[in-house]
XYZ file of C-alpha atoms in Angstrom:
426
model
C -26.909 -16.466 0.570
C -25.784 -19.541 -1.029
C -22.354 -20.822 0.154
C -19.811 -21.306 -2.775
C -16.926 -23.279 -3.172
C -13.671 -20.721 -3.924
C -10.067 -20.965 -4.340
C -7.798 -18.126 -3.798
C -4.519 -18.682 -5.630
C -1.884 -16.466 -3.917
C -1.855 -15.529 -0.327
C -0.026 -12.344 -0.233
C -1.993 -9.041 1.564
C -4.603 -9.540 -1.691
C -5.089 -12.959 -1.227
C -5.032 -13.921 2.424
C -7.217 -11.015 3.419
C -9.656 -12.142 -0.087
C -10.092 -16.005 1.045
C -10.012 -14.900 4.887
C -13.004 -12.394 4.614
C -14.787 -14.803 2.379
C -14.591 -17.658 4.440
C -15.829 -15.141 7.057
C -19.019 -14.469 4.930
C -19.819 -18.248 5.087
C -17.867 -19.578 1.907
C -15.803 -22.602 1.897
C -12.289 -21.300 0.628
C -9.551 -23.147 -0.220
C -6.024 -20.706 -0.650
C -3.052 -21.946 -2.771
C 0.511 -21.106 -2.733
C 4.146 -22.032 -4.047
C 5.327 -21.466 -0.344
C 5.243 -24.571 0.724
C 6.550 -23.525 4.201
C 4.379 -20.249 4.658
C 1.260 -22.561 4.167
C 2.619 -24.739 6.855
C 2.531 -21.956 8.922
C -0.813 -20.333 7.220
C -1.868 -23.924 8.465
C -1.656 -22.986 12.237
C -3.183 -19.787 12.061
C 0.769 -18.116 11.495
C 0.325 -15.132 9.776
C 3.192 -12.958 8.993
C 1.296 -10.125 7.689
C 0.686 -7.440 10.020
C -2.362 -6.592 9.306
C -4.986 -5.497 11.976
C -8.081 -8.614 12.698
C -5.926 -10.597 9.301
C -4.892 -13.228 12.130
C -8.191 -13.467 13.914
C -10.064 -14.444 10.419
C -7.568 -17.001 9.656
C -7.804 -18.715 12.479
C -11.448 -18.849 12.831
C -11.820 -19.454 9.329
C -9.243 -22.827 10.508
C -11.074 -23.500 13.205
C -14.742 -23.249 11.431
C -13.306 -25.884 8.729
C -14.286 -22.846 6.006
C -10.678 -21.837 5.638
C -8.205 -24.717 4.454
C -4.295 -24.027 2.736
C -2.941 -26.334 0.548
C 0.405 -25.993 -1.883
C -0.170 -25.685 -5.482
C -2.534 -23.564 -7.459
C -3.630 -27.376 -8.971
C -4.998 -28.507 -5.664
C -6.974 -25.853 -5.018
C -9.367 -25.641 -8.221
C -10.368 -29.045 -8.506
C -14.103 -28.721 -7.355
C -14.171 -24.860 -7.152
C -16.882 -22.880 -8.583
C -14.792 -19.416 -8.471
C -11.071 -19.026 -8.249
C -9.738 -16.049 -7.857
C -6.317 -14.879 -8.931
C -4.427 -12.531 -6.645
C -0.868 -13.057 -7.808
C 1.964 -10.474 -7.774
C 2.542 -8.167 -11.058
C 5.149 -6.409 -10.016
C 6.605 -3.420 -12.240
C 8.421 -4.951 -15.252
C 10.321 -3.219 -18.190
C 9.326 0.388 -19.430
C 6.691 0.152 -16.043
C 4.501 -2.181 -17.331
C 2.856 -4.925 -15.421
C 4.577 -7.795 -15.216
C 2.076 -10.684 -16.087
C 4.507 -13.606 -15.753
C 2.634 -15.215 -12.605
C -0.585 -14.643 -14.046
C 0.230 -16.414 -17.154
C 2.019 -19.289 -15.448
C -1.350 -20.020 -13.184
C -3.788 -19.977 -15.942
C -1.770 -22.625 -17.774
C -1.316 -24.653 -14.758
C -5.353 -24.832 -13.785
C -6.697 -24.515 -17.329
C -6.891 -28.499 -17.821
C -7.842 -28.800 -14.116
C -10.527 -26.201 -14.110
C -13.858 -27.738 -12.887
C -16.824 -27.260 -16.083
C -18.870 -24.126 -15.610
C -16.163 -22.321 -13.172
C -15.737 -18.831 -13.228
C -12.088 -17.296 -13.012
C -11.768 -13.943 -11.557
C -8.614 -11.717 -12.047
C -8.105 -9.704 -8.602
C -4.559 -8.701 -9.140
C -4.492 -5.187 -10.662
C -3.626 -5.713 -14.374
C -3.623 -4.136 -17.550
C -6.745 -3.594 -20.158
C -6.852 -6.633 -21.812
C -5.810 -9.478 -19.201
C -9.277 -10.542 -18.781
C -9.124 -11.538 -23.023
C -5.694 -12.981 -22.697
C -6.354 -15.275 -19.420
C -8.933 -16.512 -21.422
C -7.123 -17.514 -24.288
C -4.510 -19.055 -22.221
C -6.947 -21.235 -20.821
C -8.494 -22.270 -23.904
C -11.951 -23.317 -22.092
C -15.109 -22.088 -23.468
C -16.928 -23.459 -20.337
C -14.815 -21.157 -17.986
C -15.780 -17.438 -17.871
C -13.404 -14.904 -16.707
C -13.815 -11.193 -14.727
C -12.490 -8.933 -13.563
C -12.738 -7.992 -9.819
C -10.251 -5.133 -8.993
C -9.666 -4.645 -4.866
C -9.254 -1.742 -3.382
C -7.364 -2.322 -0.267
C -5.277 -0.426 1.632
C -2.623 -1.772 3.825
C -3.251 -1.483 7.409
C -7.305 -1.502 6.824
C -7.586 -4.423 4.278
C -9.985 -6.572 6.632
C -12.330 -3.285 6.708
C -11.707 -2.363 3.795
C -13.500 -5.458 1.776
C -15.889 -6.335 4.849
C -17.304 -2.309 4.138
C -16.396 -1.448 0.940
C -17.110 1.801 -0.942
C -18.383 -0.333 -3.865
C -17.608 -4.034 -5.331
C -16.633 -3.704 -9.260
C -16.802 -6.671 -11.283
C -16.574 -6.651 -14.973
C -17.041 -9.410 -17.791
C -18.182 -9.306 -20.993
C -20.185 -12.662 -19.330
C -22.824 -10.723 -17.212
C -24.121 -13.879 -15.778
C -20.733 -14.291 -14.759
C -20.163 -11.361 -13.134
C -23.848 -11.249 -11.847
C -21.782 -14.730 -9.844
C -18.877 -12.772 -8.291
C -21.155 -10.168 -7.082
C -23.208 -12.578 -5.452
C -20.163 -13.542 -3.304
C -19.900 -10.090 -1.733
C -24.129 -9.470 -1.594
C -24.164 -10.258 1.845
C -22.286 -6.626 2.308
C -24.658 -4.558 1.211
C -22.524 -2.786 -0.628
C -23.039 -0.395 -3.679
C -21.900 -2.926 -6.754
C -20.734 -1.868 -10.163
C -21.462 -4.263 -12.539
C -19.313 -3.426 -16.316
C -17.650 -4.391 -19.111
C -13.914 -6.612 -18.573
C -11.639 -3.549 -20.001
C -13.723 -1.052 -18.294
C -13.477 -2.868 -14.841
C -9.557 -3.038 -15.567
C -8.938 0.350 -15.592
C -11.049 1.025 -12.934
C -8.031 0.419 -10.521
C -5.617 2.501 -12.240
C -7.291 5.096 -12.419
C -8.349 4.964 -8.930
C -4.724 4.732 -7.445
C -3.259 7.224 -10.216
C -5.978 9.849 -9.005
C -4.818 9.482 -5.625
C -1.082 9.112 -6.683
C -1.708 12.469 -8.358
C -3.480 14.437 -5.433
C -0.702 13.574 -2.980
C 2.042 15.060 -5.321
C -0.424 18.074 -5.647
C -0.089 18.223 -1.865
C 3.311 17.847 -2.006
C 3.949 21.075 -4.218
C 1.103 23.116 -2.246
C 3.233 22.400 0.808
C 6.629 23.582 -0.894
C 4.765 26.831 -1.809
C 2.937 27.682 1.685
C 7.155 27.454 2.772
C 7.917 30.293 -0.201
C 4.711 32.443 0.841
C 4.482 31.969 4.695
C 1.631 30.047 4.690
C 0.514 26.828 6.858
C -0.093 23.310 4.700
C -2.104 22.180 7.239
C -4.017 25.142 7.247
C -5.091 25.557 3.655
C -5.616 21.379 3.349
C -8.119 21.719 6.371
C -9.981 24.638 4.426
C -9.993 22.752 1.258
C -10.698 19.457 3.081
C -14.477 20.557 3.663
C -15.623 20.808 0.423
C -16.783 17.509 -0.427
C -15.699 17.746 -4.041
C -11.984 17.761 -2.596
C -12.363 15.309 0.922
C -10.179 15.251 3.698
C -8.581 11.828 2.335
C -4.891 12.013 1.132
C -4.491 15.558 1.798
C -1.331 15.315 4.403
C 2.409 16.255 3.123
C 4.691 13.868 3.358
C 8.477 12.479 2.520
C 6.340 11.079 -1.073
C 4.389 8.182 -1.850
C 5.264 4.531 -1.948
C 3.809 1.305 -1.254
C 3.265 -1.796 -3.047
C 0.929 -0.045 -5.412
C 0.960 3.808 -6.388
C 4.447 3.293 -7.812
C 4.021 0.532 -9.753
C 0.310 1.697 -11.131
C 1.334 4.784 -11.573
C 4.610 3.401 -14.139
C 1.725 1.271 -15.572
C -0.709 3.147 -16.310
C 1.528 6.283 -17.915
C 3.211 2.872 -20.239
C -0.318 1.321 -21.016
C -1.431 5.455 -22.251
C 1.882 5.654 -24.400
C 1.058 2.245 -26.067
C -2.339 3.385 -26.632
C -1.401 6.488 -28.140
C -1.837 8.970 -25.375
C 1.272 11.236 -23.970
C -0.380 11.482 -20.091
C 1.176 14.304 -19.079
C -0.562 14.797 -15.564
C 0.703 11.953 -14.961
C 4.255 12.089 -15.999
C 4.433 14.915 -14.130
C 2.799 13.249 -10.835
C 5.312 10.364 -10.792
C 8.671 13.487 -11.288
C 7.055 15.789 -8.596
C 7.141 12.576 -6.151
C 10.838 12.272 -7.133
C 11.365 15.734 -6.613
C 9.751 15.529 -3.208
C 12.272 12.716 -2.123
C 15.049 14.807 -3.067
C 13.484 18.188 -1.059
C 13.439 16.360 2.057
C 17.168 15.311 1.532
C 18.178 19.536 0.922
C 15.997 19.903 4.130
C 18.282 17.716 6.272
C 21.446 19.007 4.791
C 20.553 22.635 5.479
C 19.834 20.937 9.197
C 23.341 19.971 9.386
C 25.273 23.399 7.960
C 25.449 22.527 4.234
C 26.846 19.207 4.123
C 25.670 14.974 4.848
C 29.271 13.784 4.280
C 30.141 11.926 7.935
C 26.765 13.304 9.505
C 24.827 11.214 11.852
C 21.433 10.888 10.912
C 18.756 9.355 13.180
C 15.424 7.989 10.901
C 12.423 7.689 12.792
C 9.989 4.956 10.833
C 11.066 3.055 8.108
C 7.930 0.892 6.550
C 5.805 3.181 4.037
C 3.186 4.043 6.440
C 1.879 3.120 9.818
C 0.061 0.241 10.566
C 2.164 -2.072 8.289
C 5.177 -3.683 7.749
C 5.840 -3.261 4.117
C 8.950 -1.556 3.105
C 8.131 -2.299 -0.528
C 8.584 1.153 -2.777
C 8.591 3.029 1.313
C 9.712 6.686 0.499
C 11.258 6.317 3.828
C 14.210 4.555 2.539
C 14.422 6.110 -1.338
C 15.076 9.269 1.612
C 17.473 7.394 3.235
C 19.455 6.348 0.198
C 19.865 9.620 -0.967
C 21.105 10.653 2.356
C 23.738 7.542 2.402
C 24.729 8.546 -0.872
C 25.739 12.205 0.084
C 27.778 10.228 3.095
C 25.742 10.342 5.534
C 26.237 7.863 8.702
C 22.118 6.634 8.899
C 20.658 4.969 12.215
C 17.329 3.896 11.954
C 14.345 2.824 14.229
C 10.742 0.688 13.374
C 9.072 -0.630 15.689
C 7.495 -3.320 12.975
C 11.270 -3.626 11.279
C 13.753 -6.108 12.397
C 16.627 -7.360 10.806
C 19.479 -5.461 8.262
C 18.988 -3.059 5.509
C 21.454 -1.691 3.344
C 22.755 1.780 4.434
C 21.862 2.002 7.545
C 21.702 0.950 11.079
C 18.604 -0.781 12.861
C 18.548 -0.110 16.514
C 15.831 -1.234 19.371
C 14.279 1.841 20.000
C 14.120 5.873 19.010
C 16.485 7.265 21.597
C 19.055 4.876 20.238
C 18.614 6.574 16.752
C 18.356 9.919 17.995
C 21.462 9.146 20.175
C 25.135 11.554 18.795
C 22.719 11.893 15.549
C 23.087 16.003 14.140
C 19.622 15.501 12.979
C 15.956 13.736 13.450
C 13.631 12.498 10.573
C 10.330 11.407 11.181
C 9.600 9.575 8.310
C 6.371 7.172 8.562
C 3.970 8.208 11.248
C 3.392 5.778 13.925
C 1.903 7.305 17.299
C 4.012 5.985 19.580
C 6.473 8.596 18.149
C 4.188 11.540 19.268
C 4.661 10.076 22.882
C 8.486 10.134 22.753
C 10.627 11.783 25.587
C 11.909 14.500 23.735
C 13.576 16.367 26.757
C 15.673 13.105 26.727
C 15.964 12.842 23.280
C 17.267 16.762 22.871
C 19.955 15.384 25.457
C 21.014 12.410 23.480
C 21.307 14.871 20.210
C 24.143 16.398 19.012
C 22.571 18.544 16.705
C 19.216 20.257 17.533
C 16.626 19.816 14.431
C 13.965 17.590 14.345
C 12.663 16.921 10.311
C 9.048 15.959 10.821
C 8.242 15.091 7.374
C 4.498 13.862 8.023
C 3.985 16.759 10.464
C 3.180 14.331 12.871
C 4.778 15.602 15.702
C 3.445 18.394 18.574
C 5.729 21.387 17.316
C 5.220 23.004 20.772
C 6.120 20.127 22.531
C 9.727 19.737 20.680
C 10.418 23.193 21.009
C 9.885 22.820 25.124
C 12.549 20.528 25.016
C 14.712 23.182 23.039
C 14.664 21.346 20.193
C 13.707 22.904 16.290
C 10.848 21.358 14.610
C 11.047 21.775 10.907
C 7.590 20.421 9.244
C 6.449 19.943 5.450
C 4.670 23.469 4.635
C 4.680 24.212 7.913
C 5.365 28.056 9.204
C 8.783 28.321 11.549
């Protein structure tokens, strides 16, 4: 494999984890920042993400002399042969993407952009971006592509060390024949297509899944009106391999740094285009709607009524394994509930620090403690391994809302406690 010379501008969970895992494969990387004091840190190995064997690359990456972090998308380009963009594009007006740091990077390289380069988008973005960074940089000796990732937070080192399959797309096939060749030492299956196509790719991806978690969702509200068991009809659809055993758990909804805002993106980018996506309309209202069942769940808990109740939150961050609280359905729960009055006390062990509406305590008995009702809310283990004996003690009320039915039902109700799952039979 020939080594390469990349920059990675932006070191967010896209970013960091892109230029670690590259230097890994033997690449010299060079990653770029505004930050000036999180590449100081970045600098001794410092990283803030959690993000399982994230550190470990970056500091042997450091220590290797493969991995360097410098301020400046400018001083990271200058003698690069691929530079990848993995910038934020948050959800702007109507739900589009908002482009505004792509835009601002590709004028700031474009005159510093080493002949021959290739510049790779690997920030999910609209159709189109590919054309547009192009004309914003104004070089006929640069090529662009598209390389959407597919990471997901708490697996991102695994996820692009074994990927499913590499996409890159260009309407420059020698160029994209380039980025491919950065990943070859995987052995993973590649996709090799056209700029727009590879786009979408992403979108579609994450709206699919977006989509078959709200499905879920509504299954598990109907197995409560029929008697059934969620878990029991997802395990029985799980096994056929059309279907998969992936993304089929109930929960409180979906969040994350990504399903909301692709989801907002992808239904604007159909409107524009002419389409009226209905699935998907109806995917992002049923994830709404789940918010708001969970809410009705906790004030039946408490006879009827949230206003003055204590309410003890078990997990906070959007799922386990991470310490993102961007878009977490955990708290879009707990804001409803503080807006009906209730008196919130919340526990993560990965969140420190204040958020609005509610108390952060040190541990889960100190959120369970005078509280008229539990919610499990993301599903870390160590809650499975809770005293609950103690915990029905330190309760004033008796219900315990498990909304990832995460929780041993049998072992809550030994300690004379009442689990109450998602889809789950009393």
């Amino acid at each position: 494999m020939f080594v390469r010379r990349i920059a990675v501008v932006g070191t967010g969970y896209v970013g960091l984890t892109t230029g670690a895992c590259l230097a890994s494969l033997g690449h010299r990387v060079v990653c770029a920042d505004v930050d000036a004091a999180k590449v100081a840190r970045l600098r001794e190995a410092q990283v803030d993400i959690l993000e399982p064997d994230l550190a470990e690359l970056v500091a042997e990456g450091l220590a290797a002399g493969r991995l360097e972090f410098v301020v400046g998308a400018g001083n990271a380009v200058a003698d690069a042969e691929v530079v990848f963009l993995c910038l934020p594009t948050p959800m702007g007006a109507g739900g589009a993407a908002d482009l505004t740091a792509v835009r601002s990077v590709a004028e700031e390289v474009r005159a510093v952009l080493p002949p021959g380069c290739v510049v790779v988008c690997k920030s999910t973005v609209p159709v189109g971006t590919s054309v547009a960074v192009a004309e914003l940089l104004d070089r006929a000796d640069v090529a662009v592509v598209s390389n959407p990732e597919f990471l997901r937070e708490g697996s991102a080192v695994r996820d692009l060390l074994r990927p499913d399959r590499i996409v890159v797309g260009s309407d420059d096939p020698a160029a994209a024949e380039r980025v491919a060749a950065l990943f070859a030492k995987l052995g993973a299956p590649t996709v090799l297509m056209d700029a727009a196509s590879a786009e979408l790719v992403k979108y579609a991806a994450n709206c699919f899944l977006a989509m078959k978690l709200s499905y879920v969702n509504a299954m598990a509200e109907l197995c409560e009106l029929l008697g059934a068991d969620v878990t029991a009809v997802c395990e029985g659809m799980g096994y056929d391999r059309r279907i998969g055993q992936s993304f089929l758990s109930p929960g409180p909804g979906w969040g994350g740094s990504c399903l909301p805002k692709d989801t907002h993106a992808l239904l604007q980018i159909a409107q524009a285009a002419g389409l009226e996506f209905d699935l998907l309309g109806a995917t992002i209202e049923a994830n709404s709607r789940q918010q708001h069942r969970v809410v009705a769940k906790v004030r039946e808990a408490v006879g009827g009524s949230l206003a003055g109740a204590r309410i003890g939150l078990l997990g906070l961050a959007f799922k386990a394994g991470t310490n993102d609280l961007r878009d977490s359905p955990a708290l879009a729960v707990a804001k409803l509930l503080a807006a009906e009055g209730a008196e919130l006390t919340g526990y993560d062990p990965e969140i420190a620090g204040q958020l609005p509406g509610l108390r952060l305590v040190d541990d889960a008995y100190q959120a369970a403690k005078g509280a008229a009702a539990v919610v499990l809310l993301t599903e870390w283990p160590l809650f499975r391994m809770l005293d609950w004996p103690l915990i029905a003690e330190l309760m004033d009320g008796d219900t315990v809302l498990d909304t990832r039915n995460h929780l041993d039902p049998d072992a809550l109700r030994r300690a004379g406690l009442r689990h109450r799952g998602i889809g789950r039979r009393p």
